[in-house]
Amino acid sequence: SKKTFLTVLRSLLFEFPLVLIFATYMSLLWVDRVHDLYLKPQLDKLVWSPRRIFHERTYYERHCFKSDMSTFQGSDLFLSPDATTEDIYKHNLKHGFSVFPGILSDETATNLRSYIIGRNKVLKEEDSIFVISNKNRWSFGLGTEEPTVVTAMEELTNNARLSAAMEKIIGKDAALIEMTAITSAYGARNQHWHDDVTESPQKYARAFGPSYSLFVQLQNTTKEMGATTTCPGTHYCPSGNMDGFCEENGFQLVNHDGYWRAGDALLMNMDSWHRGAAHTDPNGQDRVMLILTFVPKPRERAESRQMAQGITFSLRWDMWGHTWSDL
């Protein structure tokens, strides 16, 4: 009927648009409220403003010198076979570098190295990760789709001594934020001295959580092949001429026998000053290294600090959210 038609027409032309406008308005009010109550406070916590820099400092601007280095001998950074979890904790607290011998078996190190060398040969630019002094150096992200990577992760996380030390130093079930391989070939030059973070718990312990990297050698590495050069004790140094005294007194990480052996894992506080050394041996193998970086796992009412700034966060998207126990 005509009356029914007019009722439907009025609903379509007047009532429905008004209802839609009202619903849209209420939805926008809800979105604005969610933004103000939940999203904006989270964003504010991520913005490192001059005001926060001034008010949230927990450590003074300590100026470091050569005398602040904790040791001048590479062998001091290699853990003894009978070191307890408490010993390892104190060792890393003192030096910032601790080498765990024999974390990967020779077979696993060899197989993983072969896989990485093969990937390097077909590495695409979009899969590459920037590294300092990148001529004759290559890096890319790893995942667990490759069986040799899975085997390596199982050996790492099932090592009782390493697992206990990781929990003591970083906390239970540490969160993974980096999983990469780095290769240095003959002709790679010295990197400049650096730490791997900018703003960190070194000066802002309530704002940022600590971060630690595991550098795992996949072949016996000599000084001439570019064994990492270290400057122990500098994880306590927010300022100073680290470039100068580390250049004069830093040393490459090899043991008494002149090697950093395949399967050995270095646990490094990322505030520590170090550099990748030049590969100067024309007859030496490419130096291949597995790198994993961890931070404390976020926990409600226990751990809500953000990750230190300056980290490359070189983690493939399909590895986001993984922890020590997931590997």
Short mmCIF file of C-alpha atoms in Angstrom, two decimals:
data_model
loop_
_atom_site.label_atom_id
_atom_site.label_comp_id
_atom_site.label_asym_id
_atom_site.label_seq_id
_atom_site.Cartn_x
_atom_site.Cartn_y
_atom_site.Cartn_z
CA SER A 1 0.00 0.00 0.00
CA LYS A 2 0.96 3.65 -0.33
CA LYS A 3 1.28 4.07 3.46
CA THR A 4 3.67 1.13 3.73
CA PHE A 5 5.73 2.47 0.85
CA LEU A 6 6.03 5.88 2.49
CA THR A 7 7.04 4.28 5.80
CA VAL A 8 9.81 2.27 4.14
CA LEU A 9 10.96 5.32 2.16
CA ARG A 10 11.11 7.44 5.33
CA SER A 11 13.11 4.76 7.08
CA LEU A 12 15.60 4.54 4.23
CA LEU A 13 15.98 8.26 3.65
CA PHE A 14 15.76 9.66 7.17
CA GLU A 15 15.73 7.17 10.06
CA PHE A 16 18.40 4.73 8.86
CA PRO A 17 20.94 7.50 8.07
CA LEU A 18 20.31 9.05 11.48
CA VAL A 19 20.81 5.70 13.19
CA LEU A 20 23.99 5.12 11.14
CA ILE A 21 25.35 8.55 12.04
CA PHE A 22 24.58 7.98 15.71
CA ALA A 23 26.18 4.51 15.68
CA THR A 24 29.26 5.90 13.93
CA TYR A 25 29.52 8.70 16.47
CA MET A 26 29.27 6.27 19.41
CA SER A 27 31.86 3.98 17.79
CA LEU A 28 34.27 6.86 17.37
CA LEU A 29 33.74 7.85 21.01
CA TRP A 30 34.58 4.27 22.02
CA VAL A 31 37.70 4.20 19.80
CA ASP A 32 38.82 7.55 21.24
CA ARG A 33 38.33 6.25 24.76
CA VAL A 34 40.32 3.08 24.03
CA HIS A 35 43.07 5.24 22.51
CA ASP A 36 43.25 7.56 25.52
CA LEU A 37 42.99 4.84 28.19
CA TYR A 38 45.15 2.09 26.67
CA LEU A 39 47.09 3.04 23.55
CA LYS A 40 48.37 6.53 24.36
CA PRO A 41 49.92 5.50 27.73
CA GLN A 42 51.73 2.65 25.96
CA LEU A 43 52.99 5.00 23.25
CA ASP A 44 54.15 7.52 25.85
CA LYS A 45 56.19 4.77 27.50
CA LEU A 46 57.95 4.08 24.20
CA VAL A 47 58.89 7.70 23.51
CA TRP A 48 62.29 8.42 25.04
CA SER A 49 61.88 12.13 25.67
CA PRO A 50 64.39 14.62 27.19
CA ARG A 51 62.21 14.73 30.29
CA ARG A 52 62.47 10.95 30.76
CA ILE A 53 66.20 11.05 30.09
CA PHE A 54 66.57 13.53 32.93
CA HIS A 55 64.20 11.98 35.46
CA GLU A 56 64.68 8.23 34.91
CA ARG A 57 68.46 7.98 35.16
CA THR A 58 69.55 5.33 37.69
CA TYR A 59 73.34 5.43 37.21
CA TYR A 60 75.75 8.33 37.09
CA GLU A 61 77.75 9.36 34.00
CA ARG A 62 80.74 7.24 34.92
CA HIS A 63 83.81 8.05 32.81
CA CYS A 64 85.86 4.92 32.12
CA PHE A 65 89.58 4.39 31.57
CA LYS A 66 91.90 1.51 30.80
CA SER A 67 91.94 0.66 34.52
CA ASP A 68 88.22 -0.19 34.29
CA MET A 69 88.89 -3.14 32.00
CA SER A 70 88.32 -6.35 33.98
CA THR A 71 91.05 -8.42 32.32
CA PHE A 72 93.67 -8.25 29.58
CA GLN A 73 93.82 -12.01 28.86
CA GLY A 74 91.46 -13.77 26.46
CA SER A 75 91.76 -17.05 28.34
CA ASP A 76 90.15 -15.39 31.39
CA LEU A 77 86.87 -15.18 29.50
CA PHE A 78 86.64 -18.95 28.96
CA LEU A 79 84.68 -20.67 31.73
CA SER A 80 86.31 -23.54 33.58
CA PRO A 81 84.61 -26.97 33.29
CA ASP A 82 83.71 -26.97 37.00
CA ALA A 83 82.20 -23.45 37.08
CA THR A 84 78.85 -23.43 38.90
CA THR A 85 75.83 -21.36 37.91
CA GLU A 86 76.74 -18.85 40.61
CA ASP A 87 80.33 -18.73 39.34
CA ILE A 88 79.12 -18.07 35.79
CA TYR A 89 76.74 -15.36 36.99
CA LYS A 90 79.56 -13.55 38.81
CA HIS A 91 81.94 -14.09 35.89
CA ASN A 92 79.57 -12.44 33.42
CA LEU A 93 78.71 -9.70 35.88
CA LYS A 94 82.43 -8.90 36.14
CA HIS A 95 83.56 -9.20 32.52
CA GLY A 96 80.42 -8.89 30.37
CA PHE A 97 81.79 -11.81 28.28
CA SER A 98 81.65 -15.52 29.20
CA VAL A 99 82.58 -18.38 26.85
CA PHE A 100 80.86 -21.75 27.33
CA PRO A 101 83.02 -24.48 25.74
CA GLY A 102 81.46 -27.20 23.60
CA ILE A 103 77.83 -26.11 23.49
CA LEU A 104 77.34 -27.52 19.99
CA SER A 105 78.72 -30.87 18.86
CA ASP A 106 81.29 -30.88 16.06
CA GLU A 107 78.80 -32.56 13.72
CA THR A 108 76.05 -30.01 14.39
CA ALA A 109 78.45 -27.07 14.03
CA THR A 110 79.75 -28.46 10.72
CA ASN A 111 76.26 -29.12 9.31
CA LEU A 112 74.94 -25.71 10.33
CA ARG A 113 78.02 -24.03 8.88
CA SER A 114 77.52 -25.84 5.55
CA TYR A 115 73.90 -24.72 5.42
CA ILE A 116 74.83 -21.07 6.08
CA ILE A 117 77.64 -21.11 3.49
CA GLY A 118 75.16 -22.48 0.96
CA ARG A 119 72.63 -19.76 1.76
CA ASN A 120 75.30 -17.08 1.43
CA LYS A 121 75.89 -18.10 -2.18
CA VAL A 122 72.26 -17.46 -3.17
CA LEU A 123 71.46 -14.70 -0.67
CA LYS A 124 69.07 -12.07 -2.02
CA GLU A 125 69.38 -8.40 -1.09
CA GLU A 126 65.93 -8.37 0.53
CA ASP A 127 66.99 -11.22 2.84
CA SER A 128 70.30 -9.62 3.83
CA ILE A 129 70.86 -7.86 7.16
CA PHE A 130 73.20 -4.89 7.41
CA VAL A 131 76.44 -5.42 9.32
CA ILE A 132 79.18 -2.91 10.12
CA SER A 133 82.05 -2.95 7.56
CA ASN A 134 79.95 -5.19 5.37
CA LYS A 135 82.40 -5.76 2.51
CA ASN A 136 83.14 -9.51 2.57
CA ARG A 137 80.62 -9.93 5.40
CA TRP A 138 77.13 -11.43 5.04
CA SER A 139 74.23 -11.81 7.42
CA PHE A 140 70.67 -13.11 7.22
CA GLY A 141 67.89 -14.22 9.54
CA LEU A 142 67.43 -17.85 10.49
CA GLY A 143 64.27 -19.86 11.20
CA THR A 144 63.43 -23.36 12.34
CA GLU A 145 62.34 -24.70 8.96
CA GLU A 146 65.90 -25.99 8.40
CA PRO A 147 66.66 -29.28 10.26
CA THR A 148 70.25 -28.29 11.02
CA VAL A 149 69.00 -25.14 12.77
CA VAL A 150 66.52 -27.20 14.80
CA THR A 151 69.27 -29.57 15.90
CA ALA A 152 71.47 -26.66 16.95
CA MET A 153 68.63 -25.10 18.97
CA GLU A 154 67.96 -28.40 20.71
CA GLU A 155 71.60 -28.77 21.71
CA LEU A 156 71.76 -25.18 22.95
CA THR A 157 68.59 -25.22 25.03
CA ASN A 158 69.17 -28.73 26.38
CA ASN A 159 72.62 -27.85 27.68
CA ALA A 160 72.02 -27.85 31.44
CA ARG A 161 74.87 -25.51 32.34
CA LEU A 162 74.00 -22.91 29.69
CA SER A 163 70.26 -23.08 30.47
CA ALA A 164 70.83 -22.61 34.20
CA ALA A 165 73.15 -19.65 33.56
CA MET A 166 70.68 -18.04 31.14
CA GLU A 167 67.91 -18.27 33.72
CA LYS A 168 70.15 -16.89 36.48
CA ILE A 169 71.38 -13.97 34.36
CA ILE A 170 68.35 -13.07 32.20
CA GLY A 171 65.42 -14.73 33.96
CA LYS A 172 63.21 -17.72 33.36
CA ASP A 173 62.41 -18.57 29.72
CA ALA A 174 64.14 -15.56 28.13
CA ALA A 175 62.53 -13.99 25.05
CA LEU A 176 64.27 -14.27 21.67
CA ILE A 177 64.77 -10.98 19.75
CA GLU A 178 67.50 -11.93 17.26
CA MET A 179 68.40 -15.10 15.36
CA THR A 180 70.94 -14.60 12.61
CA ALA A 181 74.09 -15.89 10.95
CA ILE A 182 77.12 -13.71 10.19
CA THR A 183 79.93 -14.75 7.85
CA SER A 184 83.30 -13.00 7.43
CA ALA A 185 85.49 -13.91 4.47
CA TYR A 186 89.11 -13.09 3.67
CA GLY A 187 89.38 -9.35 3.08
CA ALA A 188 86.82 -8.31 5.69
CA ARG A 189 88.19 -5.34 7.62
CA ASN A 190 88.12 -4.44 11.30
CA GLN A 191 84.80 -3.05 12.41
CA HIS A 192 84.86 0.07 14.54
CA TRP A 193 84.57 -0.38 18.29
CA HIS A 194 80.96 -0.39 19.44
CA ASP A 195 78.43 -1.72 21.87
CA ASP A 196 75.13 -3.03 20.50
CA VAL A 197 72.73 -0.72 22.34
CA THR A 198 72.29 3.02 22.94
CA GLU A 199 69.87 3.71 25.80
CA SER A 200 69.87 0.66 28.07
CA PRO A 201 69.70 -0.49 31.71
CA GLN A 202 73.29 0.66 32.04
CA LYS A 203 71.94 4.12 32.90
CA TYR A 204 68.17 3.56 32.97
CA ALA A 205 67.56 0.32 34.84
CA ARG A 206 63.86 0.94 35.49
CA ALA A 207 63.04 1.84 31.88
CA PHE A 208 65.01 -0.75 29.87
CA GLY A 209 65.62 -4.44 30.37
CA PRO A 210 69.02 -6.10 29.82
CA SER A 211 69.91 -7.86 26.59
CA TYR A 212 72.45 -10.61 25.99
CA SER A 213 73.78 -12.19 22.79
CA LEU A 214 75.10 -15.70 22.24
CA PHE A 215 77.87 -15.84 19.62
CA VAL A 216 78.41 -19.48 18.60
CA GLN A 217 81.45 -20.37 16.51
CA LEU A 218 80.85 -22.92 13.74
CA GLN A 219 84.53 -23.64 13.01
CA ASN A 220 87.80 -23.31 14.88
CA THR A 221 88.50 -19.58 14.63
CA THR A 222 91.94 -18.00 14.84
CA LYS A 223 92.88 -14.36 15.28
CA GLU A 224 93.74 -14.13 11.59
CA MET A 225 90.25 -15.42 10.67
CA GLY A 226 88.68 -12.54 12.60
CA ALA A 227 87.92 -13.80 16.09
CA THR A 228 85.82 -11.17 17.92
CA THR A 229 87.87 -8.49 19.66
CA THR A 230 86.65 -7.75 23.20
CA CYS A 231 87.04 -5.01 25.80
CA PRO A 232 85.91 -6.68 29.06
CA GLY A 233 84.41 -4.59 31.83
CA THR A 234 83.07 -1.88 29.53
CA HIS A 235 79.45 -2.90 30.13
CA TYR A 236 79.74 -0.57 33.15
CA CYS A 237 80.96 2.36 31.02
CA PRO A 238 78.37 4.92 29.93
CA SER A 239 81.11 7.33 28.84
CA GLY A 240 84.84 7.54 28.27
CA ASN A 241 87.35 7.09 25.49
CA MET A 242 86.48 3.46 24.86
CA ASP A 243 87.57 3.75 21.22
CA GLY A 244 91.05 4.71 22.44
CA PHE A 245 91.77 2.37 25.32
CA CYS A 246 89.94 -0.57 23.73
CA GLU A 247 92.00 -0.10 20.57
CA GLU A 248 95.20 -0.20 22.63
CA ASN A 249 94.25 -2.91 25.13
CA GLY A 250 91.36 -4.93 23.71
CA PHE A 251 92.13 -8.46 22.56
CA GLN A 252 90.78 -11.14 20.28
CA LEU A 253 88.87 -13.95 21.89
CA VAL A 254 91.01 -17.08 21.62
CA ASN A 255 92.05 -19.55 24.30
CA HIS A 256 95.53 -20.74 25.31
CA ASP A 257 95.69 -22.95 22.19
CA GLY A 258 95.08 -19.99 19.86
CA TYR A 259 91.52 -20.93 18.89
CA TRP A 260 87.94 -20.03 19.61
CA ARG A 261 86.74 -23.56 19.00
CA ALA A 262 83.79 -24.74 16.94
CA GLY A 263 80.72 -25.14 19.17
CA ASP A 264 81.91 -22.68 21.83
CA ALA A 265 79.29 -20.06 22.75
CA LEU A 266 80.08 -16.56 24.00
CA LEU A 267 77.41 -14.96 26.21
CA MET A 268 77.88 -11.20 25.86
CA ASN A 269 76.21 -8.34 27.69
CA MET A 270 75.19 -6.05 24.81
CA ASP A 271 76.51 -2.98 26.64
CA SER A 272 80.02 -4.44 26.24
CA TRP A 273 82.39 -2.85 23.74
CA HIS A 274 83.63 -5.19 21.02
CA ARG A 275 84.20 -5.43 17.28
CA GLY A 276 84.38 -7.97 14.49
CA ALA A 277 88.06 -8.32 13.60
CA ALA A 278 89.59 -8.34 10.12
CA HIS A 279 89.92 -11.64 8.26
CA THR A 280 93.54 -11.56 7.10
CA ASP A 281 94.26 -15.24 6.41
CA PRO A 282 94.10 -15.96 2.65
CA ASN A 283 94.16 -19.69 3.40
CA GLY A 284 91.72 -19.53 6.32
CA GLN A 285 88.10 -20.66 6.21
CA ASP A 286 85.26 -18.18 6.14
CA ARG A 287 84.40 -17.37 9.73
CA VAL A 288 80.75 -18.32 10.31
CA MET A 289 78.92 -17.49 13.50
CA LEU A 290 75.41 -18.16 14.84
CA ILE A 291 73.96 -15.26 16.84
CA LEU A 292 71.00 -15.39 19.22
CA THR A 293 69.94 -12.43 21.36
CA PHE A 294 67.64 -12.61 24.38
CA VAL A 295 65.87 -10.23 26.76
CA PRO A 296 63.83 -10.95 29.91
CA LYS A 297 60.41 -12.35 29.08
CA PRO A 298 57.64 -9.82 29.84
CA ARG A 299 55.67 -10.81 32.94
CA GLU A 300 52.61 -9.22 34.48
CA ARG A 301 53.50 -7.26 37.64
CA ALA A 302 57.12 -8.46 37.33
CA GLU A 303 58.82 -7.44 34.06
CA SER A 304 57.43 -4.67 31.87
CA ARG A 305 60.58 -2.78 30.84
CA GLN A 306 61.05 -2.11 27.16
CA MET A 307 63.91 -3.44 25.08
CA ALA A 308 67.09 -1.38 24.99
CA GLN A 309 67.36 1.05 22.10
CA GLY A 310 69.85 0.61 19.28
CA ILE A 311 69.42 -3.16 18.82
CA THR A 312 68.91 -4.24 15.21
CA PHE A 313 66.09 -6.66 16.20
CA SER A 314 67.14 -8.98 13.37
CA LEU A 315 64.39 -11.54 13.81
CA ARG A 316 62.21 -12.93 11.05
CA TRP A 317 58.52 -12.26 11.54
CA ASP A 318 57.74 -15.99 11.82
CA MET A 319 60.07 -16.19 14.85
CA TRP A 320 58.38 -13.37 16.79
CA GLY A 321 57.25 -14.37 20.26
CA HIS A 322 59.63 -17.32 20.65
CA THR A 323 61.34 -17.94 23.97
CA TRP A 324 64.17 -20.14 25.20
CA SER A 325 61.80 -23.06 25.84
CA ASP A 326 60.25 -22.76 22.35
CA LEU A 327 63.60 -23.35 20.65
#
